[in-house]
Amino acid sequence: MLGMIVLLVIFFLVRGMVRIKSGRSGVNIVRFNAFERFVHWMTATCFVLQALTGLNITFGKVALLPLIGPNAFSSWSLAAKYVHNYLSFPFTLGVILILFMWIGGNIPNRVDVEWLERGGGIIGDSEPPAYRFNAGQKMIYWIVVLGGAAVAITGYLLMFPFYGTTIAGMQLAQMVHGTVAVLFVAVMIAHAYIGTIGMEGAFEAMGEGTVDLNWAKEHHSLWVQEEQARTGPKQIQGQPSATPAE
Ligand code: HEM
């Protein structure tokens, strides 16, 4: 996790924010509907709180107890344990919804090979073509779905001890749970980076649900073509984000 943060700081210092090269068009295109955004933020909120409370279970005694003392640490840890256990339910629901909601756009295809070969546009100056989700996002999707399934299954084995497990089984579950969870957190730190300060115009996709047409053309050119074929170019171009004064 710390390694990922160091890497991202170096990457940001070298590369800076990925800008919309052609500038903003002032025309928006819908990227995620309200339900998709609700599911994303529900899952993300649970994930962040479970990550913090989970890290407390693993590292709290060493890192936090000496700083805040035994009384505060035991009250906080008790509350943190409840948060960690109860938020597992909406988190698991969120992962299941993400699985079904976005699986259509996340099946690997030939376009992904070119995207990966061209380093997602980081190498060279031009952006490789991509449909709604590029190869990097597909990796994030599958890490969320498979990593989410792994932490959920092993977590429930630990939450309900001896239901189908022995001590040895629970020890294995604990190792898998802890290892997958910290790797998962490291990946999601990178995801949050690219969705905020890493790329101009990305956050609004999950914030307001729309992106600038030029952003979409630069990062998801094939998706824009699909949308234009589906709704007609007029529909997409019809809603300038800034209306000129009369
Ligand atoms: C907490 C900070 C987070 C931020 C700022 C953030 C931001 C974003 C943004 C802006 C997108 C849309 C990208 C696009 O339009 O192409 C996105 C997509 C997505 N997010 Fe997040 N996200 C966060 C956390 C999470 C977490 C914790 C999860 C799951 C555990 C998650 C799962 C996903 C998935 C599966 C997608 C679709 C694939 C992709 O675009 O990579 N996100 N996120």
XYZ file of N, CA and C and ligand atoms in Angstrom:
781
model
N 0.844 -1.212 0.000
C 0.000 0.000 0.000
C 0.872 1.252 0.000
N 1.894 1.254 0.887
C 2.787 2.416 0.923
C 3.561 2.523 -0.389
N 3.962 1.354 -0.935
C 4.678 1.318 -2.214
C 3.835 1.936 -3.317
N 2.552 1.632 -3.309
C 1.654 2.187 -4.332
C 1.557 3.706 -4.196
N 1.471 4.186 -2.955
C 1.374 5.642 -2.740
C 2.654 6.320 -3.255
N 3.823 5.719 -2.945
C 5.104 6.289 -3.405
C 5.131 6.313 -4.938
N 4.732 5.191 -5.563
C 4.708 5.107 -7.031
C 3.827 6.189 -7.640
N 2.648 6.393 -7.031
C 1.706 7.377 -7.576
C 2.231 8.799 -7.420
N 2.913 9.063 -6.294
C 3.491 10.403 -6.104
C 4.552 10.644 -7.182
N 5.406 9.632 -7.420
C 6.450 9.771 -8.458
C 5.781 9.961 -9.819
N 4.768 9.127 -10.106
C 4.078 9.201 -11.397
C 3.463 10.586 -11.598
N 2.849 11.105 -10.524
C 2.204 12.424 -10.633
C 3.249 13.515 -10.879
N 4.402 13.402 -10.193
C 5.449 14.417 -10.366
C 6.018 14.376 -11.782
N 6.114 13.158 -12.353
C 6.688 13.018 -13.695
C 5.652 13.358 -14.768
N 4.475 12.785 -14.657
C 3.472 12.864 -15.725
C 2.475 13.998 -15.532
N 2.199 14.306 -14.252
C 1.189 15.320 -13.950
C -0.209 14.803 -14.281
N -1.183 15.692 -14.228
C -2.554 15.293 -14.549
C -2.692 15.068 -16.050
N -3.338 13.974 -16.444
C -3.583 13.729 -17.870
C -4.685 14.696 -18.312
N -4.336 15.598 -19.191
C -5.265 16.658 -19.592
C -6.157 16.230 -20.758
N -7.265 16.943 -20.955
C -8.064 16.760 -22.170
C -7.313 17.540 -23.250
N -6.649 16.807 -24.174
C -5.705 17.460 -25.106
C -6.389 18.510 -25.973
N -7.599 18.186 -26.455
C -8.270 19.123 -27.358
C -9.090 20.161 -26.585
N -8.959 20.153 -25.257
C -9.727 21.113 -24.451
C -11.177 20.663 -24.305
N -11.915 21.370 -23.472
C -13.316 20.985 -23.268
C -14.179 21.478 -24.423
N -15.131 20.628 -24.841
C -16.006 21.024 -25.944
C -17.199 21.814 -25.412
N -17.488 21.647 -24.107
C -18.677 22.299 -23.538
C -19.934 21.477 -23.782
N -19.756 20.306 -24.383
C -20.891 19.414 -24.658
C -20.705 18.149 -23.829
N -21.765 17.767 -23.119
C -21.642 16.606 -22.242
C -22.309 15.363 -22.811
N -21.803 14.215 -22.388
C -22.386 12.941 -22.802
C -22.582 12.097 -21.542
N -23.737 11.432 -21.455
C -24.037 10.640 -20.247
C -23.136 9.408 -20.200
N -22.492 9.198 -19.027
C -21.595 8.043 -18.890
C -22.150 7.016 -17.900
N -22.628 7.485 -16.751
C -23.190 6.562 -15.752
C -24.514 7.123 -15.250
N -25.558 6.272 -15.201
C -26.842 6.755 -14.704
C -26.845 6.792 -13.172
N -27.928 7.321 -12.603
C -27.981 7.544 -11.150
C -27.821 6.231 -10.385
N -28.421 5.155 -10.893
C -28.327 3.871 -10.189
C -26.875 3.379 -10.165
N -26.201 3.487 -11.315
C -24.800 3.049 -11.381
C -23.936 3.843 -10.406
N -24.202 5.160 -10.353
C -23.394 5.999 -9.461
C -23.703 5.680 -8.010
N -24.982 5.413 -7.699
C -25.339 5.055 -6.326
C -24.622 3.766 -5.916
N -24.661 2.758 -6.781
C -24.015 1.474 -6.462
C -22.509 1.677 -6.274
N -21.891 2.474 -7.188
C -20.447 2.719 -7.085
C -20.091 3.353 -5.754
N -20.816 4.424 -5.381
C -20.433 5.153 -4.170
C -20.805 4.400 -2.909
N -21.887 3.592 -2.964
C -22.216 2.750 -1.800
C -21.068 1.761 -1.563
N -20.645 1.093 -2.654
C -19.573 0.099 -2.540
C -18.270 0.763 -2.104
N -17.971 1.927 -2.709
C -16.709 2.610 -2.391
C -16.688 3.083 -0.935
N -17.830 3.608 -0.447
C -17.877 4.077 0.944
C -17.652 2.898 1.898
N -18.355 1.789 1.646
C -18.167 0.596 2.492
C -16.711 0.146 2.429
N -16.149 0.154 1.215
C -14.774 -0.328 1.018
C -13.787 0.504 1.834
N -13.907 1.824 1.753
C -12.958 2.704 2.468
C -13.084 2.472 3.975
N -14.346 2.407 4.491
C -14.524 2.219 5.932
C -14.060 0.818 6.361
N -14.304 -0.185 5.520
C -13.840 -1.536 5.881
C -12.318 -1.626 5.799
N -11.724 -0.895 4.861
C -10.257 -0.901 4.758
C -9.662 -0.282 6.020
N -10.185 0.877 6.440
C -9.618 1.549 7.621
C -9.816 0.702 8.882
N -11.018 0.139 9.034
C -11.273 -0.653 10.248
C -10.538 -1.992 10.183
N -10.374 -2.538 8.998
C -9.611 -3.788 8.844
C -8.135 -3.571 9.149
N -7.610 -2.437 8.686
C -6.195 -2.140 8.984
C -6.008 -1.977 10.487
N -7.045 -1.460 11.160
C -6.953 -1.328 12.620
C -6.846 -2.703 13.280
N -7.599 -3.676 12.747
C -7.547 -5.023 13.325
C -6.128 -5.588 13.178
N -5.511 -5.352 12.014
C -4.180 -5.923 11.766
C -3.051 -5.098 12.398
N -3.118 -3.789 12.214
C -1.966 -2.968 12.632
C -2.251 -2.042 13.820
N -3.522 -1.986 14.271
C -3.907 -1.023 15.305
C -3.088 -1.139 16.579
N -2.879 -2.375 17.042
C -2.177 -2.573 18.319
C -0.764 -1.993 18.264
N -0.130 -2.125 17.119
C 1.249 -1.642 16.988
C 1.275 -0.142 16.666
N 0.362 0.277 15.749
C 0.472 1.647 15.240
C -0.359 2.665 16.025
N -1.512 2.241 16.584
C -2.433 3.218 17.175
C -2.448 3.184 18.705
N -2.423 1.961 19.264
C -2.492 1.816 20.730
C -1.467 2.680 21.472
N -0.191 2.676 21.068
C 0.772 3.508 21.791
C 0.463 5.004 21.689
N -0.259 5.398 20.635
C -0.536 6.829 20.450
C -1.735 7.297 21.266
N -2.796 6.451 21.345
C -4.034 6.949 21.978
C -4.334 6.271 23.329
N -3.568 5.274 23.702
C -3.762 4.628 25.008
C -4.819 3.542 24.971
N -4.827 2.659 26.006
C -5.694 1.468 25.979
C -7.189 1.768 26.026
N -7.626 2.792 26.778
C -9.077 3.045 26.892
C -9.664 3.488 25.560
N -9.045 4.514 24.958
C -9.531 5.024 23.671
C -9.408 3.941 22.604
N -8.302 3.199 22.647
C -8.099 2.172 21.616
C -9.156 1.072 21.711
N -9.530 0.669 22.945
C -10.510 -0.418 23.033
C -11.893 0.083 22.611
N -12.280 1.330 22.967
C -13.596 1.845 22.527
C -13.626 1.949 21.003
N -12.582 2.524 20.425
C -12.512 2.695 18.966
C -12.526 1.337 18.269
N -11.754 0.369 18.804
C -11.654 -0.937 18.138
C -12.966 -1.698 18.180
N -13.712 -1.521 19.293
C -15.011 -2.191 19.381
C -15.951 -1.629 18.310
N -16.007 -0.294 18.227
C -16.861 0.346 17.214
C -16.390 -0.057 15.812
N -15.071 -0.056 15.615
C -14.506 -0.382 14.298
C -14.875 -1.799 13.875
N -14.911 -2.701 14.840
C -15.243 -4.110 14.540
C -16.703 -4.218 14.056
N -17.599 -3.469 14.727
C -19.007 -3.484 14.291
C -19.131 -2.925 12.875
N -18.437 -1.795 12.650
C -18.480 -1.161 11.319
C -17.979 -2.160 10.277
N -16.844 -2.811 10.572
C -16.231 -3.747 9.627
C -17.199 -4.898 9.300
N -17.814 -5.464 10.341
C -18.699 -6.617 10.117
C -19.997 -6.225 9.408
N -20.663 -5.151 9.890
C -21.987 -4.834 9.339
C -21.907 -4.263 7.927
N -20.845 -3.496 7.639
C -20.750 -2.947 6.277
C -20.407 -4.014 5.246
N -20.046 -5.205 5.708
C -19.762 -6.278 4.745
C -21.012 -6.603 3.916
N -22.203 -6.370 4.511
C -23.427 -6.748 3.776
C -23.680 -5.805 2.586
N -23.742 -4.466 2.821
C -23.885 -3.604 1.625
C -22.698 -3.697 0.672
N -21.484 -3.957 1.198
C -20.327 -4.079 0.302
C -20.505 -5.291 -0.621
N -20.909 -6.418 -0.043
C -21.094 -7.626 -0.857
C -22.204 -7.407 -1.881
N -23.279 -6.756 -1.448
C -24.370 -6.449 -2.383
C -23.838 -5.570 -3.521
N -23.026 -4.578 -3.170
C -22.463 -3.678 -4.179
C -21.614 -4.430 -5.194
N -20.793 -5.365 -4.727
C -19.936 -6.134 -5.640
C -20.801 -6.985 -6.577
N -21.872 -7.577 -6.032
C -22.759 -8.397 -6.872
C -23.439 -7.512 -7.930
N -23.882 -6.316 -7.508
C -24.532 -5.410 -8.468
C -23.542 -4.942 -9.536
N -22.295 -4.628 -9.110
C -21.264 -4.222 -10.078
C -21.028 -5.345 -11.079
N -20.977 -6.590 -10.584
C -20.767 -7.743 -11.473
C -21.805 -7.739 -12.604
N -23.090 -7.634 -12.249
C -24.134 -7.746 -13.279
C -24.301 -6.463 -14.090
N -24.102 -5.321 -13.426
C -24.341 -4.023 -14.052
C -23.361 -3.738 -15.200
N -22.082 -4.125 -14.997
C -21.048 -3.707 -15.947
C -20.357 -4.867 -16.652
N -20.873 -6.105 -16.470
C -20.152 -7.233 -17.095
C -20.142 -7.097 -18.621
N -21.225 -6.541 -19.168
C -21.333 -6.383 -20.625
C -20.158 -5.631 -21.226
N -19.680 -4.610 -20.544
C -18.591 -3.798 -21.089
C -17.210 -4.268 -20.662
N -17.141 -5.360 -19.911
C -15.853 -5.753 -19.338
C -15.331 -7.112 -19.787
N -15.911 -7.649 -20.866
C -15.381 -8.888 -21.431
C -14.165 -8.501 -22.282
N -12.996 -9.120 -22.030
C -11.806 -8.739 -22.819
C -12.023 -8.977 -24.319
N -11.496 -8.081 -25.157
C -11.592 -8.258 -26.612
C -10.297 -7.790 -27.283
N -10.275 -7.820 -28.635
C -9.025 -7.549 -29.366
C -8.515 -6.112 -29.173
N -9.463 -5.203 -28.978
C -9.096 -3.796 -28.793
C -8.202 -3.628 -27.552
N -8.445 -4.483 -26.543
C -7.667 -4.392 -25.301
C -6.189 -4.694 -25.532
N -5.904 -5.581 -26.498
C -4.505 -5.954 -26.765
C -3.751 -4.706 -27.232
N -4.341 -3.981 -28.188
C -3.686 -2.761 -28.684
C -3.561 -1.725 -27.570
N -4.607 -1.612 -26.752
C -4.591 -0.636 -25.652
C -3.417 -0.932 -24.715
N -3.237 -2.228 -24.407
C -2.152 -2.612 -23.498
C -0.789 -2.420 -24.160
N -0.709 -2.804 -25.468
C 0.566 -2.650 -26.187
C 1.005 -1.189 -26.215
N 0.028 -0.304 -26.311
C 0.358 1.135 -26.361
C 0.341 1.765 -24.975
N 0.379 0.907 -23.940
C 0.484 1.401 -22.556
C -0.649 2.335 -22.166
N -1.808 2.133 -22.779
C -2.973 2.950 -22.429
C -2.815 4.425 -22.776
N -1.836 4.740 -23.638
C -1.670 6.143 -24.039
C -0.588 6.846 -23.237
N -0.072 6.163 -22.208
C 0.983 6.790 -21.393
C 2.273 6.822 -22.205
N 2.486 5.713 -22.967
C 3.635 5.672 -23.866
C 3.160 6.298 -25.185
N 3.925 7.205 -25.733
C 3.504 7.854 -26.990
C 2.551 8.997 -26.699
N 2.043 9.600 -27.758
C 1.259 10.808 -27.574
C -0.236 10.619 -27.808
N -0.583 9.525 -28.544
C -2.005 9.382 -28.877
C -2.663 8.319 -28.003
N -3.952 8.510 -27.780
C -4.740 7.578 -26.967
C -5.184 6.380 -27.800
N -4.944 5.154 -27.354
C -5.456 4.012 -28.113
C -6.987 3.948 -28.029
N -7.639 3.395 -29.061
C -9.103 3.345 -29.022
C -9.611 2.410 -27.918
N -10.799 2.729 -27.412
C -11.407 1.867 -26.388
C -12.918 2.005 -26.454
N -13.598 0.915 -26.079
C -15.056 0.962 -25.947
C -15.398 1.613 -24.606
N -16.525 1.270 -23.996
C -16.947 1.978 -22.767
C -15.902 1.846 -21.654
N -15.298 0.641 -21.533
C -14.247 0.451 -20.536
C -12.978 0.016 -21.257
N -11.848 0.683 -20.945
C -10.587 0.267 -21.566
C -9.977 -0.906 -20.791
N -8.850 -1.442 -21.307
C -8.275 -2.652 -20.691
C -7.899 -2.420 -19.227
N -7.415 -1.215 -18.913
C -7.056 -0.908 -17.520
C -8.283 -0.960 -16.627
N -9.386 -0.401 -17.110
C -10.612 -0.404 -16.316
C -11.192 -1.812 -16.192
N -11.001 -2.607 -17.251
C -11.479 -3.992 -17.179
C -10.726 -4.739 -16.078
N -9.426 -4.439 -15.967
C -8.649 -5.084 -14.891
C -9.201 -4.677 -13.533
N -9.505 -3.364 -13.405
C -10.074 -2.885 -12.131
C -11.390 -3.621 -11.857
N -12.219 -3.723 -12.902
C -13.520 -4.388 -12.742
C -13.337 -5.821 -12.217
N -12.429 -6.578 -12.852
C -12.269 -7.986 -12.455
C -11.593 -8.118 -11.102
N -10.727 -7.164 -10.765
C -10.132 -7.176 -9.419
C -11.226 -6.917 -8.376
N -12.132 -5.980 -8.695
C -13.233 -5.691 -7.762
C -14.140 -6.918 -7.611
N -14.492 -7.545 -8.743
C -15.421 -8.677 -8.692
C -14.759 -9.897 -8.009
N -13.561 -10.262 -8.469
C -12.920 -11.473 -7.918
C -12.328 -11.212 -6.528
N -11.680 -10.041 -6.385
C -11.130 -9.680 -5.065
C -12.261 -9.502 -4.066
N -13.353 -8.867 -4.506
C -14.516 -8.666 -3.643
C -15.098 -10.000 -3.208
N -15.209 -10.943 -4.154
C -15.743 -12.274 -3.822
C -14.820 -12.963 -2.814
N -13.505 -12.854 -3.023
C -12.545 -13.532 -2.132
C -12.618 -12.969 -0.708
N -12.647 -11.618 -0.577
C -12.698 -11.074 0.793
C -14.064 -11.340 1.438
N -15.128 -11.340 0.625
C -16.461 -11.579 1.194
C -16.572 -13.029 1.690
N -16.194 -13.991 0.839
C -16.332 -15.406 1.239
C -15.473 -15.696 2.474
N -14.191 -15.297 2.430
C -13.310 -15.586 3.573
C -13.765 -14.804 4.810
N -14.291 -13.595 4.589
C -14.778 -12.787 5.715
C -15.955 -13.462 6.413
N -16.890 -13.996 5.630
C -18.044 -14.652 6.254
C -17.632 -15.949 6.949
N -16.615 -16.629 6.425
C -16.116 -17.839 7.111
C -15.563 -17.465 8.492
N -14.945 -16.275 8.576
C -14.395 -15.831 9.865
C -15.486 -15.276 10.773
N -16.511 -14.651 10.161
C -17.580 -14.040 10.954
C -18.481 -15.107 11.586
N -18.610 -16.236 10.891
C -19.440 -17.333 11.422
C -18.550 -18.556 11.638
N -17.787 -18.561 12.741
C -16.783 -19.617 12.926
C -17.410 -21.005 13.056
N -16.711 -21.973 12.555
C -17.071 -23.402 12.636
C -18.306 -23.789 11.827
N -18.812 -22.873 10.988
C -19.865 -23.290 10.046
C -19.158 -23.822 8.806
N -18.906 -25.110 8.816
C -18.236 -25.707 7.649
C -16.730 -25.514 7.651
N -16.167 -24.913 8.703
C -14.701 -24.749 8.749
C -14.143 -25.326 10.053
N -12.858 -25.643 10.001
C -12.123 -26.060 11.202
C -11.168 -24.921 11.546
N -10.375 -25.107 12.602
C -9.365 -24.083 12.950
C -8.422 -23.869 11.763
N -7.990 -24.984 11.145
C -7.044 -24.867 10.023
C -7.699 -24.107 8.877
N -8.964 -24.403 8.613
C -9.690 -23.717 7.531
C -9.800 -22.230 7.808
N -10.042 -21.889 9.057
C -10.174 -20.462 9.402
C -8.834 -19.742 9.344
N -7.759 -20.472 9.689
C -6.430 -19.852 9.565
C -6.143 -19.526 8.110
N -6.508 -20.470 7.229
C -6.312 -20.237 5.791
C -7.178 -19.053 5.338
N -8.433 -19.054 5.803
C -9.351 -17.966 5.427
C -8.779 -16.624 5.880
N -8.198 -16.598 7.076
C -7.656 -15.345 7.603
C -6.471 -14.851 6.752
N -5.628 -15.815 6.345
C -4.474 -15.426 5.527
C -4.926 -14.871 4.177
N -5.878 -15.577 3.559
C -6.373 -15.130 2.245
C -7.058 -13.764 2.402
N -7.890 -13.638 3.452
C -8.639 -12.393 3.680
C -7.679 -11.206 3.817
N -6.688 -11.353 4.688
C -5.746 -10.251 4.943
C -4.896 -9.921 3.724
N -4.404 -10.961 3.037
C -3.516 -10.725 1.891
C -4.279 -10.085 0.735
N -5.432 -10.661 0.387
C -6.214 -10.102 -0.729
C -6.645 -8.670 -0.387
N -7.028 -8.453 0.883
C -7.527 -7.122 1.263
C -6.460 -6.038 1.078
N -5.217 -6.293 1.531
C -4.213 -5.215 1.393
C -3.848 -4.984 -0.077
N -3.809 -6.057 -0.882
C -3.524 -5.873 -2.319
C -4.660 -5.083 -2.977
N -5.889 -5.433 -2.570
C -7.093 -4.768 -3.074
C -7.029 -3.260 -2.753
N -6.649 -2.953 -1.503
C -6.566 -1.535 -1.105
C -5.526 -0.820 -1.960
N -4.359 -1.475 -2.183
C -3.296 -0.850 -2.986
C -3.819 -0.524 -4.389
N -4.556 -1.466 -4.988
C -5.091 -1.241 -6.347
C -6.128 -0.111 -6.339
N -6.969 -0.098 -5.299
C -8.022 0.921 -5.286
C -7.460 2.318 -5.018
N -6.291 2.401 -4.367
C -5.644 3.708 -4.201
C -5.281 4.242 -5.597
N -4.752 3.344 -6.454
C -4.400 3.750 -7.825
C -5.663 4.144 -8.599
N -6.739 3.387 -8.394
C -8.011 3.679 -9.066
C -8.538 5.059 -8.647
N -8.503 5.328 -7.329
C -8.996 6.618 -6.835
C -8.119 7.754 -7.368
N -6.819 7.490 -7.505
C -5.897 8.508 -8.037
C -6.298 8.891 -9.469
N -6.471 7.869 -10.325
C -6.766 8.151 -11.738
C -8.162 8.771 -11.884
N -9.056 8.443 -10.942
C -10.418 8.998 -10.996
C -10.518 10.412 -10.433
N -9.416 10.930 -9.865
C -9.467 12.287 -9.285
C -8.347 13.153 -9.888
N -7.215 13.263 -9.173
C -6.155 14.180 -9.627
C -5.355 13.640 -10.805
N -5.509 12.332 -11.118
C -4.702 11.739 -12.188
C -5.183 12.111 -13.585
N -6.476 12.367 -13.730
C -7.005 12.600 -15.076
C -8.078 13.677 -15.084
N -7.842 14.702 -15.850
C -8.824 15.785 -15.980
C -10.135 15.247 -16.569
N -11.235 15.597 -15.937
C -12.544 15.252 -16.496
C -13.062 13.874 -16.145
N -12.283 13.084 -15.354
C -12.725 11.717 -15.049
C -13.741 11.687 -13.906
N -13.496 12.505 -12.859
C -14.341 12.397 -11.663
C -15.808 12.675 -11.968
N -16.036 13.635 -12.884
C -17.426 14.003 -13.158
C -18.265 12.835 -13.698
N -17.590 11.827 -14.264
C -18.308 10.638 -14.746
C -19.077 9.986 -13.602
N -18.426 9.901 -12.435
C -19.068 9.303 -11.258
C -19.698 10.351 -10.363
N -19.341 11.629 -10.582
C -19.927 12.709 -9.792
C -21.293 13.086 -10.349
N -21.279 13.706 -11.510
C -22.556 14.142 -12.112
C -23.145 13.099 -13.049
N -22.321 12.165 -13.504
C -22.815 11.131 -14.414
C -22.534 11.429 -15.870
N -21.981 12.623 -16.152
C -21.672 12.970 -17.541
C -20.194 13.312 -17.689
N -19.697 13.211 -18.927
C -18.319 13.617 -19.223
C -18.336 14.529 -20.446
N -17.269 15.294 -20.583
C -17.153 16.148 -21.753
C -16.949 15.277 -22.999
N -17.585 15.682 -24.103
C -17.498 14.888 -25.337
C -16.041 14.702 -25.788
N -15.209 15.733 -25.632
C -13.799 15.600 -26.039
C -13.044 14.607 -25.155
N -13.378 14.576 -23.862
C -12.786 13.573 -22.957
C -13.171 12.182 -23.457
N -14.451 12.024 -23.761
C -14.945 10.715 -24.206
C -14.264 10.311 -25.514
N -14.109 11.263 -26.447
C -13.483 10.943 -27.742
C -12.025 10.551 -27.553
N -11.340 11.214 -26.608
C -9.918 10.916 -26.417
C -9.688 9.587 -25.699
N -10.545 9.264 -24.728
C -10.289 8.057 -23.926
C -11.147 6.853 -24.324
N -12.289 7.113 -24.956
C -13.210 5.995 -25.275
C -13.833 6.236 -26.654
N -12.965 6.346 -27.681
C -13.446 6.757 -29.007
C -14.497 5.792 -29.576
N -14.289 4.483 -29.373
C -15.225 3.510 -29.950
C -16.572 3.548 -29.234
N -16.538 3.866 -27.935
C -17.773 4.006 -27.165
C -18.578 5.201 -27.682
N -17.898 6.304 -27.987
C -18.589 7.489 -28.512
C -19.279 7.135 -29.828
N -18.543 6.398 -30.695
C -19.147 5.990 -31.978
C -20.393 5.140 -31.748
N -20.305 4.209 -30.795
C -21.453 3.350 -30.470
C -22.633 4.185 -29.987
N -22.345 5.144 -29.087
C -23.410 5.984 -28.535
C -24.051 6.842 -29.622
N -23.180 7.364 -30.533
C -23.719 8.201 -31.606
C -24.587 7.382 -32.551
N -24.173 6.111 -32.784
C -24.969 5.252 -33.656
C -26.302 4.904 -32.988
N -26.260 4.794 -31.642
C -27.457 4.384 -30.895
C -28.453 5.540 -30.742
N -27.932 6.706 -30.370
C -28.855 7.808 -30.053
C -28.911 8.867 -31.144
N -27.958 8.805 -32.085
C -27.888 9.857 -33.109
C -27.001 10.971 -32.594
N -26.164 11.557 -33.475
C -25.221 12.583 -33.029
C -25.910 13.782 -32.390
N -27.146 14.081 -32.836
C -27.834 15.277 -32.322
C -28.105 15.147 -30.826
N -28.487 13.903 -30.396
C -28.801 13.678 -28.983
C -27.601 14.000 -28.108
N -26.416 13.537 -28.549
C -25.218 13.730 -27.754
C -24.798 15.189 -27.766
N -24.892 15.787 -28.938
C -24.394 17.151 -29.063
C -25.419 18.170 -28.594
N -26.608 17.676 -28.208
C -27.702 18.610 -27.954
C -27.627 19.390 -26.660
N -26.806 18.952 -25.696
C -26.839 19.569 -24.371
C -25.516 20.233 -24.000
N -25.251 21.436 -24.531
C -24.008 22.084 -24.108
C -24.045 22.317 -22.599
N -22.880 22.092 -21.922
C -22.887 22.238 -20.466
C -22.966 23.706 -20.059
N -22.479 24.605 -20.931
C -22.584 26.020 -20.604
C -23.474 26.690 -21.652
N -24.584 27.274 -21.208
C -25.496 27.919 -22.155
C -25.110 29.384 -22.277
N -24.857 29.883 -23.510
C -24.477 31.284 -23.641
C -25.612 32.216 -23.207
N -25.251 33.381 -22.678
C -26.264 34.346 -22.249
C -27.010 34.872 -23.463
N -28.275 35.227 -23.287
C -29.103 35.730 -24.400
C -28.540 37.061 -24.906
C -12.767 6.159 -3.094
C -12.388 6.715 -4.188
C -12.905 6.397 -5.566
C -12.985 7.289 -6.597
C -12.573 8.746 -6.563
C -13.523 6.588 -7.734
C -13.783 7.156 -8.967
C -14.269 6.491 -10.073
C -14.549 7.097 -11.352
C -14.386 8.572 -11.680
C -14.971 6.122 -12.196
C -15.412 6.293 -13.659
C -14.287 6.137 -14.649
C -14.782 6.358 -16.068
O -15.632 7.185 -16.326
O -14.302 5.716 -16.985
C -14.963 4.883 -11.450
C -15.292 3.647 -11.967
C -15.289 2.451 -11.254
N -15.072 2.318 -9.898
Fe -14.430 3.784 -8.641
N -13.751 5.272 -7.393
C -13.400 5.111 -6.069
C -13.465 3.943 -5.336
C -13.902 2.727 -5.821
C -13.992 1.514 -5.028
C -13.576 1.408 -3.561
C -14.465 0.549 -5.860
C -14.757 -0.907 -5.554
C -14.391 -1.526 -4.474
C -14.646 1.126 -7.173
C -15.058 0.447 -8.304
C -15.175 0.983 -9.569
C -15.439 0.221 -10.768
C -15.593 -1.310 -10.855
C -15.502 1.144 -11.819
C -15.719 0.823 -13.322
C -14.414 0.443 -13.963
C -13.430 1.592 -14.012
O -13.790 2.679 -14.451
O -12.279 1.392 -13.570
N -14.311 2.460 -7.104
N -14.548 5.138 -10.161
